[in-house]
Amino acid sequence: MRVLQSPLMLTGCRSLSWTLFSLTDRRLCTRRSLTSRAALCSSASTVPSIPPSLLSASHCHGFFTSQQTSVPQHSSLQLSPTRRFSLSAHCSGPMELKEVLQVLEQLAPLSLAESWDNVGLLVEPSKSRPVKTILLTNDLTDAVMDEAEAMSCDLIISYHPPLFRPIRRLVQKDWKQKLAIRAVEARIAIFSPHTSWDSVKGGVNDWLVGGLGRGQVSVLSQALGGASQSHKLEFTVKSTEELNGVLEELKACDSESTLQHSVSRPDNNEVHVSITCSDSALTPSVQTLLRHNAPSLSLSILKLEKPPLPGHGQGRLSVLAQPVTLATAIQKVKSHLGLSHLRLALGSGQTLESSVCTVAVCAGSGASVLDGVKADLYITGEMSHHEVLDAVAKGTNVLLSEHSNSERGFLAVFREKLAVRLPDSVTVAVSKADRDPLEVV
C-alpha cells in the first residue's frame, strides 16, 4: 500500500461525500448560489458591489461559487464586480431575521472565521419579530445594551462575540450572561462576525492597512477552503461485477452519503477507480477495500490539501505605492483610527524620519499573525512586552492602538455596506456608547 501526498484539493460539507471518477475524466462541479431576498429584490441597483470572492457552492454555504475538477467548491470565491445588490430601491417592507442573516453571510461568510472562534447568531428570541433597527458595536457592554433597549433595537451585531466560552448556566452574577438574559427578555437577537470580518476581502484588515494609502496588498495568513473530503483512494478492480460489489460495501460505510463514480479501462482489462473521503470515513473505507484482492494490491492513499481562498485570510502586508517617513505614518494612522495617541516602539536603528515602505497589520491582538513577517512597520491593537521586544530587535517599528481601537472604525464602513442592502424601513446605527476600555490619562 502506498501513502502519498497530493496537491489535489477537495472540499464539501457532508461527513462523507464520495466521488468516484476516472483519472482522465474529470468533472466540473455545478455552480450553486444563494437565493435570498437580496437577490430577488436587486435586479437593478446602484450601490457598491459585494466584495469580490464571496460566493459559496458548498452545501453548508449558499454563497461561494466553484470551479472544480478536483478543486474545492468554494475555492474560486468570485462574484462579478458588476453584480450589485440593493433592497432599498425595490423593497420597503420589514425584514425577517433570517433574511438579514442571509445578507450578513453574503458580506462576510462565516466559513471564513477561525476554527476557534464563536461566530454567527448567538442569541435568538423565541418569538421572532421583523427587524427594523440594527445596532453595530465592537463590544457588547452594559452601556451598549442600555442604548439598544432605548432605541428598541431588534438585532445587535457585536464584532466581538459576547458569548465565547461554553456556559453551563445563565445567572445574573456573570456580566456576559446577564447581557444575554437581557437580550432574550427584550427580544433582541445578537450576531457576531468577529474573525470572518477580519479575514474577508474588503474587511477589517483591508480597512486598517488602507489607512497608510495605496499599495500592493497581500494576505499574511491565507484562508483555506473547508474540506470534509480529505483523502483520495485510488485502486483497480478486475470486473464490473467486482466494482459493483465494492461500491455497495462503500455505501454501507455511510448510508447517508451519495455515491457517485466513473471508471476507466485504459488496458481493457482492469477498471481504474478513484474515490474521495473524509478523515472519519478513511479507516472503514480502507478496511472495506482490503477485504478485496485487487483493490488491496493496488490501493493508493493520497492526502488532499485544502485550497487557498485568494484575498481572504488574517492580516495584511502592504508595499506602499508611495513610501512615507515613520512620523508621517504615525499621523496617518492616528487620523484613520480617529485617535490622538498611539503607542510606538522604534525598531533597532530606526528614527521618526526612517522610511516606511512595507507595512504589516493585524487588527486586534496581532502578534501571532505578524510574527516573523518582514516589514518596516507593524500596526496592531496590542502585543505583549516580549513580543514587542522581538520585533524591535529585528528593526521593525511597532504601532499599538489598543485592541478595539484597531477595529472599531470599520463599523462605520460596514454600516454603509449593510444599509444599502436592506430596505429603507430598516435603520442601521453605530453604537455611541461603545468604546475601548483603556484610555490615556
Short mmCIF file of C-alpha atoms in Angstrom, two decimals:
data_model
loop_
_atom_site.label_atom_id
_atom_site.label_comp_id
_atom_site.label_asym_id
_atom_site.label_seq_id
_atom_site.Cartn_x
_atom_site.Cartn_y
_atom_site.Cartn_z
CA MET A 1 0.00 0.00 0.00
CA ARG A 2 1.37 3.42 -0.96
CA VAL A 3 0.58 6.51 1.10
CA LEU A 4 1.27 9.63 -0.96
CA GLN A 5 0.94 13.38 -0.64
CA SER A 6 -1.03 15.09 -3.36
CA PRO A 7 -1.66 18.73 -4.30
CA LEU A 8 -5.20 17.77 -5.27
CA MET A 9 -7.78 19.71 -3.34
CA LEU A 10 -11.35 18.79 -2.47
CA THR A 11 -13.96 20.33 -0.28
CA GLY A 12 -17.50 19.67 0.88
CA CYS A 13 -19.73 19.80 3.90
CA ARG A 14 -21.04 16.28 4.31
CA SER A 15 -19.47 13.98 6.84
CA LEU A 16 -18.82 11.62 3.95
CA SER A 17 -19.27 12.54 0.31
CA TRP A 18 -17.91 10.07 -2.18
CA THR A 19 -16.93 10.97 -5.68
CA LEU A 20 -15.62 8.23 -7.89
CA PHE A 21 -14.09 9.37 -11.13
CA SER A 22 -11.54 8.24 -13.65
CA LEU A 23 -8.00 9.54 -13.71
CA THR A 24 -8.64 11.05 -17.09
CA ASP A 25 -12.28 12.04 -16.88
CA ARG A 26 -12.71 14.96 -14.53
CA ARG A 27 -15.98 16.70 -13.99
CA LEU A 28 -16.71 20.29 -13.36
CA CYS A 29 -18.91 20.78 -10.37
CA THR A 30 -22.07 22.77 -10.70
CA ARG A 31 -22.39 26.32 -9.63
CA ARG A 32 -24.61 26.98 -6.70
CA SER A 33 -25.75 30.33 -5.45
CA LEU A 34 -27.75 31.63 -2.59
CA THR A 35 -31.30 32.56 -3.43
CA SER A 36 -32.23 35.22 -0.99
CA ARG A 37 -34.41 38.22 -0.66
CA ALA A 38 -31.46 40.34 -1.68
CA ALA A 39 -31.20 38.52 -4.98
CA LEU A 40 -34.93 38.74 -5.63
CA CYS A 41 -35.09 42.44 -4.93
CA SER A 42 -31.96 43.63 -6.69
CA SER A 43 -32.36 43.37 -10.44
CA ALA A 44 -31.20 46.95 -10.82
CA SER A 45 -29.21 48.87 -8.28
CA THR A 46 -26.53 51.44 -7.88
CA VAL A 47 -24.82 50.57 -4.63
CA PRO A 48 -21.30 49.31 -4.02
CA SER A 49 -20.90 45.68 -5.00
CA ILE A 50 -20.40 42.82 -2.61
CA PRO A 51 -16.66 42.33 -2.13
CA PRO A 52 -15.15 40.05 -4.78
CA SER A 53 -14.56 36.45 -3.87
CA LEU A 54 -17.63 35.91 -1.78
CA LEU A 55 -19.77 33.15 -3.26
CA SER A 56 -20.10 29.64 -1.80
CA ALA A 57 -21.07 26.48 -3.57
CA SER A 58 -20.93 24.13 -0.64
CA HIS A 59 -23.96 22.55 0.91
CA CYS A 60 -23.27 24.49 4.08
CA HIS A 61 -22.97 27.94 2.50
CA GLY A 62 -25.01 29.02 -0.48
CA PHE A 63 -22.62 31.85 -1.16
CA PHE A 64 -19.35 30.76 -2.79
CA THR A 65 -19.02 29.84 -6.41
CA SER A 66 -16.99 26.88 -7.57
CA GLN A 67 -14.68 25.79 -10.31
CA GLN A 68 -13.61 22.22 -9.87
CA THR A 69 -12.09 19.26 -11.45
CA SER A 70 -10.68 18.23 -8.13
CA VAL A 71 -10.54 21.80 -6.89
CA PRO A 72 -12.84 22.70 -3.98
CA GLN A 73 -16.28 24.07 -4.44
CA HIS A 74 -15.59 27.43 -2.87
CA SER A 75 -12.00 27.89 -3.92
CA SER A 76 -12.70 30.42 -6.62
CA LEU A 77 -14.86 32.71 -4.48
CA GLN A 78 -15.65 35.01 -7.35
CA LEU A 79 -18.56 37.39 -7.70
CA SER A 80 -18.83 39.65 -10.69
CA PRO A 81 -17.98 43.20 -9.62
CA THR A 82 -20.86 44.45 -11.74
CA ARG A 83 -23.43 42.49 -9.75
CA ARG A 84 -24.82 44.87 -7.18
CA PHE A 85 -27.44 44.44 -4.51
CA SER A 86 -29.90 46.92 -3.12
CA LEU A 87 -33.10 46.15 -1.34
CA SER A 88 -33.91 49.74 -0.57
CA ALA A 89 -34.69 50.58 -4.18
CA HIS A 90 -37.20 47.75 -4.55
CA CYS A 91 -38.41 46.56 -1.15
CA SER A 92 -39.82 48.78 1.54
CA GLY A 93 -41.30 46.27 4.00
CA PRO A 94 -39.68 44.92 7.16
CA MET A 95 -37.22 42.05 7.01
CA GLU A 96 -37.26 38.83 8.95
CA LEU A 97 -34.17 37.96 10.99
CA LYS A 98 -33.27 35.06 8.70
CA GLU A 99 -33.26 37.43 5.73
CA VAL A 100 -30.87 39.82 7.46
CA LEU A 101 -28.63 36.88 8.32
CA GLN A 102 -28.52 35.94 4.64
CA VAL A 103 -27.29 39.43 3.77
CA LEU A 104 -24.65 39.26 6.51
CA GLU A 105 -23.50 35.92 5.12
CA GLN A 106 -23.15 37.50 1.69
CA LEU A 107 -20.99 40.29 3.06
CA ALA A 108 -18.73 38.00 5.11
CA PRO A 109 -19.29 34.23 5.02
CA LEU A 110 -18.94 32.71 8.47
CA SER A 111 -16.87 29.93 6.92
CA LEU A 112 -14.00 32.45 6.82
CA ALA A 113 -13.87 32.68 10.61
CA GLU A 114 -11.11 30.95 12.54
CA SER A 115 -11.92 27.46 13.81
CA TRP A 116 -11.57 28.54 17.46
CA ASP A 117 -13.97 31.44 17.09
CA ASN A 118 -17.63 31.63 18.13
CA VAL A 119 -19.41 33.44 15.32
CA GLY A 120 -22.89 33.71 13.90
CA LEU A 121 -26.25 34.06 15.63
CA LEU A 122 -25.55 33.80 19.36
CA VAL A 123 -28.92 34.86 20.81
CA GLU A 124 -32.24 34.23 19.09
CA PRO A 125 -35.52 35.30 20.73
CA SER A 126 -38.17 32.59 20.96
CA LYS A 127 -40.69 34.89 19.32
CA SER A 128 -39.18 36.47 16.25
CA ARG A 129 -40.21 39.89 15.06
CA PRO A 130 -39.45 41.94 11.95
CA VAL A 131 -36.05 43.60 12.07
CA LYS A 132 -36.47 47.36 11.98
CA THR A 133 -33.40 48.56 13.92
CA ILE A 134 -29.87 47.14 13.89
CA LEU A 135 -27.13 48.36 16.23
CA LEU A 136 -23.46 47.83 15.36
CA THR A 137 -20.92 47.66 18.17
CA ASN A 138 -17.39 46.44 18.67
CA ASP A 139 -18.16 45.10 22.14
CA LEU A 140 -21.47 44.42 23.83
CA THR A 141 -21.36 46.06 27.26
CA ASP A 142 -23.99 47.19 29.75
CA ALA A 143 -23.84 50.69 28.28
CA VAL A 144 -24.38 49.38 24.76
CA MET A 145 -27.27 47.18 25.89
CA ASP A 146 -28.87 50.21 27.56
CA GLU A 147 -28.50 52.02 24.25
CA ALA A 148 -30.01 49.10 22.32
CA GLU A 149 -33.03 48.88 24.63
CA ALA A 150 -33.60 52.63 24.49
CA MET A 151 -33.79 52.55 20.69
CA SER A 152 -35.98 49.41 20.62
CA CYS A 153 -33.26 47.53 18.78
CA ASP A 154 -34.15 44.22 17.14
CA LEU A 155 -30.65 42.99 16.28
CA ILE A 156 -27.25 43.75 17.80
CA ILE A 157 -24.25 42.97 15.62
CA SER A 158 -21.37 42.74 18.06
CA TYR A 159 -17.99 42.35 16.37
CA HIS A 160 -16.58 40.54 19.41
CA PRO A 161 -18.76 37.59 20.50
CA PRO A 162 -20.22 38.37 23.94
CA LEU A 163 -20.67 34.62 24.42
CA PHE A 164 -17.40 32.88 23.67
CA ARG A 165 -16.71 30.05 26.10
CA PRO A 166 -19.25 27.28 26.79
CA ILE A 167 -21.63 28.16 29.63
CA ARG A 168 -23.47 25.80 31.99
CA ARG A 169 -25.93 28.28 33.44
CA LEU A 170 -27.40 31.72 32.84
CA VAL A 171 -27.13 33.77 36.01
CA GLN A 172 -27.08 37.43 36.93
CA LYS A 173 -23.67 37.41 38.61
CA ASP A 174 -21.82 36.90 35.32
CA TRP A 175 -21.92 40.13 33.33
CA LYS A 176 -21.89 38.48 29.90
CA GLN A 177 -24.62 36.01 30.84
CA LYS A 178 -26.60 38.89 32.27
CA LEU A 179 -26.40 40.65 28.90
CA ALA A 180 -27.64 37.53 27.14
CA ILE A 181 -30.59 37.33 29.55
CA ARG A 182 -31.43 40.98 28.94
CA ALA A 183 -31.32 40.40 25.20
CA VAL A 184 -33.71 37.45 25.41
CA GLU A 185 -36.09 39.37 27.67
CA ALA A 186 -36.07 42.33 25.30
CA ARG A 187 -36.42 40.01 22.27
CA ILE A 188 -33.15 41.32 20.82
CA ALA A 189 -31.11 38.98 18.63
CA ILE A 190 -27.30 39.03 18.87
CA PHE A 191 -24.99 38.22 15.98
CA SER A 192 -21.19 38.18 15.98
CA PRO A 193 -18.96 38.06 12.86
CA HIS A 194 -15.54 38.53 14.55
CA THR A 195 -12.75 36.85 12.56
CA SER A 196 -14.91 36.42 9.45
CA TRP A 197 -14.78 40.22 9.17
CA ASP A 198 -11.02 40.11 9.72
CA SER A 199 -10.49 37.53 7.02
CA VAL A 200 -12.86 38.62 4.27
CA LYS A 201 -11.50 40.67 1.40
CA GLY A 202 -12.52 44.28 1.99
CA GLY A 203 -12.96 43.60 5.71
CA VAL A 204 -11.34 44.91 8.88
CA ASN A 205 -7.72 44.24 7.95
CA ASP A 206 -8.03 45.71 4.46
CA TRP A 207 -9.63 48.77 6.02
CA LEU A 208 -6.83 49.02 8.60
CA VAL A 209 -3.96 48.78 6.11
CA GLY A 210 -5.75 51.25 3.84
CA GLY A 211 -5.02 53.99 6.34
CA LEU A 212 -1.44 54.17 5.04
CA GLY A 213 -2.53 54.81 1.46
CA ARG A 214 -2.42 52.79 -1.72
CA GLY A 215 -0.14 49.81 -2.03
CA GLN A 216 0.27 46.27 -3.21
CA VAL A 217 -1.60 44.31 -0.55
CA SER A 218 -1.24 40.60 0.20
CA VAL A 219 -2.64 38.31 2.89
CA LEU A 220 -0.36 37.23 5.73
CA SER A 221 -2.17 34.09 6.85
CA GLN A 222 -4.04 32.67 3.88
CA ALA A 223 -7.60 31.46 4.43
CA LEU A 224 -8.25 27.94 3.22
CA GLY A 225 -11.42 26.37 1.94
CA GLY A 226 -13.19 23.82 4.09
CA ALA A 227 -12.52 20.23 3.10
CA SER A 228 -14.55 17.43 4.62
CA GLN A 229 -13.20 15.25 1.83
CA SER A 230 -9.57 14.99 2.84
CA HIS A 231 -8.29 11.78 1.25
CA LYS A 232 -8.30 10.24 -2.18
CA LEU A 233 -8.26 6.47 -2.60
CA GLU A 234 -7.24 5.00 -5.96
CA PHE A 235 -7.49 1.31 -6.80
CA THR A 236 -8.36 -1.15 -9.55
CA VAL A 237 -10.85 -3.98 -9.83
CA LYS A 238 -10.94 -6.86 -12.30
CA SER A 239 -14.52 -6.58 -13.48
CA THR A 240 -17.72 -4.61 -13.43
CA GLU A 241 -19.21 -7.19 -11.10
CA GLU A 242 -16.40 -6.70 -8.59
CA LEU A 243 -16.77 -2.94 -8.91
CA ASN A 244 -20.48 -3.09 -8.10
CA GLY A 245 -19.79 -5.23 -5.06
CA VAL A 246 -17.12 -2.84 -3.77
CA LEU A 247 -19.39 0.16 -4.31
CA GLU A 248 -22.20 -1.43 -2.33
CA GLU A 249 -19.85 -2.05 0.59
CA LEU A 250 -18.52 1.50 0.43
CA LYS A 251 -22.07 2.82 0.52
CA ALA A 252 -22.55 0.90 3.75
CA CYS A 253 -19.69 2.87 5.32
CA ASP A 254 -22.04 5.84 5.44
CA SER A 255 -25.65 5.21 4.50
CA GLU A 256 -26.35 8.96 4.30
CA SER A 257 -23.77 9.63 1.61
CA THR A 258 -24.49 9.71 -2.10
CA LEU A 259 -22.06 7.57 -4.04
CA GLN A 260 -21.08 8.84 -7.48
CA HIS A 261 -18.49 7.24 -9.70
CA SER A 262 -16.95 6.99 -13.11
CA VAL A 263 -14.47 4.41 -14.29
CA SER A 264 -11.88 3.95 -17.00
CA ARG A 265 -10.45 0.91 -18.73
CA PRO A 266 -7.07 2.00 -20.15
CA ASP A 267 -5.98 -1.55 -20.99
CA ASN A 268 -9.47 -3.11 -21.41
CA ASN A 269 -8.73 -5.47 -18.53
CA GLU A 270 -8.79 -3.58 -15.25
CA VAL A 271 -11.23 -0.95 -14.07
CA HIS A 272 -9.48 2.07 -12.53
CA VAL A 273 -11.44 3.78 -9.74
CA SER A 274 -10.87 6.88 -7.62
CA ILE A 275 -12.86 7.95 -4.57
CA THR A 276 -12.59 10.76 -2.04
CA CYS A 277 -13.47 10.54 1.62
CA SER A 278 -13.30 12.40 4.91
CA ASP A 279 -10.97 11.67 7.82
CA SER A 280 -13.74 9.91 9.69
CA ALA A 281 -14.56 7.65 6.73
CA LEU A 282 -10.96 6.81 5.83
CA THR A 283 -10.46 3.84 8.16
CA PRO A 284 -13.71 1.96 7.38
CA SER A 285 -13.23 2.63 3.68
CA VAL A 286 -9.69 1.24 3.65
CA GLN A 287 -10.81 -1.78 5.68
CA THR A 288 -13.53 -2.41 3.11
CA LEU A 289 -11.10 -2.24 0.19
CA LEU A 290 -8.55 -4.50 1.91
CA ARG A 291 -11.10 -7.27 2.02
CA HIS A 292 -10.93 -7.44 -1.79
CA ASN A 293 -7.88 -8.87 -3.52
CA ALA A 294 -7.46 -6.49 -6.48
CA PRO A 295 -8.18 -3.26 -4.58
CA SER A 296 -5.90 -4.27 -1.69
CA LEU A 297 -2.96 -4.88 -4.04
CA SER A 298 -3.43 -1.63 -5.99
CA LEU A 299 -4.64 0.75 -3.29
CA SER A 300 -3.00 4.19 -3.05
CA ILE A 301 -3.95 6.79 -0.44
CA LEU A 302 -3.35 10.46 -1.17
CA LYS A 303 -3.78 13.37 1.24
CA LEU A 304 -5.82 16.20 -0.26
CA GLU A 305 -4.75 19.73 0.63
CA LYS A 306 -7.24 22.47 1.43
CA PRO A 307 -7.45 25.14 -1.28
CA PRO A 308 -6.41 28.78 -0.72
CA LEU A 309 -9.09 31.44 -0.92
CA PRO A 310 -7.33 34.35 -2.69
CA GLY A 311 -7.71 37.71 -0.98
CA HIS A 312 -9.08 36.22 2.24
CA GLY A 313 -7.22 35.49 5.45
CA GLN A 314 -5.78 37.04 8.58
CA GLY A 315 -3.50 40.08 8.47
CA ARG A 316 -2.30 42.14 5.53
CA LEU A 317 1.07 43.24 4.14
CA SER A 318 1.19 46.37 2.01
CA VAL A 319 4.08 47.50 -0.16
CA LEU A 320 3.24 51.19 -0.23
CA ALA A 321 2.95 52.89 -3.62
CA GLN A 322 4.48 55.98 -2.02
CA PRO A 323 6.83 55.33 0.94
CA VAL A 324 6.47 57.70 3.87
CA THR A 325 8.50 58.58 6.93
CA LEU A 326 7.63 56.89 10.19
CA ALA A 327 6.42 60.23 11.56
CA THR A 328 4.04 60.60 8.61
CA ALA A 329 2.84 57.01 9.01
CA ILE A 330 2.01 57.70 12.66
CA GLN A 331 -0.09 60.74 11.73
CA LYS A 332 -1.89 58.81 9.02
CA VAL A 333 -2.80 56.02 11.43
CA LYS A 334 -4.00 58.50 14.08
CA SER A 335 -6.23 60.17 11.52
CA HIS A 336 -7.51 56.87 10.16
CA LEU A 337 -8.40 55.50 13.60
CA GLY A 338 -9.61 58.82 14.99
CA LEU A 339 -7.12 58.73 17.86
CA SER A 340 -4.96 61.40 19.44
CA HIS A 341 -2.43 58.95 20.88
CA LEU A 342 -0.71 55.72 19.83
CA ARG A 343 2.00 53.67 21.47
CA LEU A 344 5.24 53.48 19.47
CA ALA A 345 8.24 51.19 19.75
CA LEU A 346 11.12 52.23 17.50
CA GLY A 347 12.84 49.39 15.74
CA SER A 348 16.57 48.95 16.27
CA GLY A 349 18.42 51.64 14.31
CA GLN A 350 15.17 53.44 13.36
CA THR A 351 14.13 57.06 13.84
CA LEU A 352 10.98 59.06 13.18
CA GLU A 353 12.49 60.06 9.85
CA SER A 354 13.15 56.47 8.77
CA SER A 355 11.39 55.43 5.59
CA VAL A 356 8.39 53.11 5.76
CA CYS A 357 7.96 51.11 2.56
CA THR A 358 6.24 47.99 3.87
CA VAL A 359 3.51 47.78 6.50
CA ALA A 360 2.10 44.64 8.14
CA VAL A 361 -1.19 44.91 10.01
CA CYS A 362 -3.46 42.69 12.03
CA ALA A 363 -6.49 44.09 13.81
CA GLY A 364 -6.90 43.28 17.49
CA SER A 365 -4.15 41.21 19.06
CA GLY A 366 -1.95 40.51 16.08
CA ALA A 367 1.37 39.20 17.38
CA SER A 368 0.80 35.60 16.29
CA VAL A 369 -0.06 36.70 12.74
CA LEU A 370 2.73 39.29 12.49
CA ASP A 371 5.41 37.04 13.96
CA GLY A 372 8.27 36.57 11.50
CA VAL A 373 6.82 38.95 8.89
CA LYS A 374 9.45 41.24 7.37
CA ALA A 375 8.14 44.79 7.33
CA ASP A 376 9.23 48.30 8.26
CA LEU A 377 6.18 48.81 10.46
CA TYR A 378 3.75 46.61 12.39
CA ILE A 379 0.31 48.01 13.20
CA THR A 380 -2.00 46.17 15.58
CA GLY A 381 -4.07 46.77 18.67
CA GLU A 382 -1.94 45.06 21.27
CA MET A 383 1.22 42.98 21.70
CA SER A 384 2.91 41.68 24.81
CA HIS A 385 6.09 43.25 26.16
CA HIS A 386 8.31 40.46 24.88
CA GLU A 387 6.60 40.30 21.50
CA VAL A 388 7.36 44.00 21.04
CA LEU A 389 10.99 43.44 22.06
CA ASP A 390 11.32 40.67 19.48
CA ALA A 391 10.03 42.92 16.69
CA VAL A 392 12.19 45.87 17.74
CA ALA A 393 15.32 43.70 17.79
CA LYS A 394 14.69 42.87 14.14
CA GLY A 395 14.50 46.55 13.22
CA THR A 396 10.71 46.68 12.88
CA ASN A 397 8.78 49.65 14.26
CA VAL A 398 5.60 48.83 16.18
CA LEU A 399 2.44 50.94 16.49
CA LEU A 400 -0.18 49.87 19.05
CA SER A 401 -3.61 51.49 19.21
CA GLU A 402 -5.19 49.33 21.96
CA HIS A 403 -7.19 46.29 20.94
CA SER A 404 -10.60 47.53 19.88
CA ASN A 405 -9.32 50.85 18.53
CA SER A 406 -7.78 48.92 15.65
CA GLU A 407 -11.21 47.51 14.76
CA ARG A 408 -13.93 49.97 15.75
CA GLY A 409 -13.54 52.35 12.82
CA PHE A 410 -14.64 49.60 10.44
CA LEU A 411 -18.14 49.69 11.91
CA ALA A 412 -18.96 52.89 10.02
CA VAL A 413 -17.68 51.33 6.80
CA PHE A 414 -19.72 48.19 7.36
CA ARG A 415 -22.80 50.23 8.19
CA GLU A 416 -22.76 51.65 4.66
CA LYS A 417 -22.22 48.23 3.11
CA LEU A 418 -25.11 46.78 5.07
CA ALA A 419 -27.55 49.68 4.83
CA VAL A 420 -27.61 49.71 1.03
CA ARG A 421 -28.57 46.03 1.04
CA LEU A 422 -31.54 46.48 3.35
CA PRO A 423 -34.93 48.18 2.87
CA ASP A 424 -35.33 51.82 3.79
CA SER A 425 -37.54 50.66 6.66
CA VAL A 426 -34.50 49.14 8.43
CA THR A 427 -32.31 51.54 10.42
CA VAL A 428 -28.65 50.63 10.85
CA ALA A 429 -26.83 52.57 13.57
CA VAL A 430 -23.33 52.51 15.04
CA SER A 431 -23.23 52.49 18.82
CA LYS A 432 -22.32 55.73 20.53
CA ALA A 433 -21.71 54.01 23.86
CA ASP A 434 -19.14 51.54 22.56
CA ARG A 435 -15.52 52.46 23.31
CA ASP A 436 -12.20 50.89 24.18
CA PRO A 437 -11.95 50.27 27.95
CA LEU A 438 -8.43 51.73 28.05
CA GLU A 439 -7.60 55.42 27.71
CA VAL A 440 -4.54 57.58 28.13
CA VAL A 441 -4.60 59.62 31.37
#
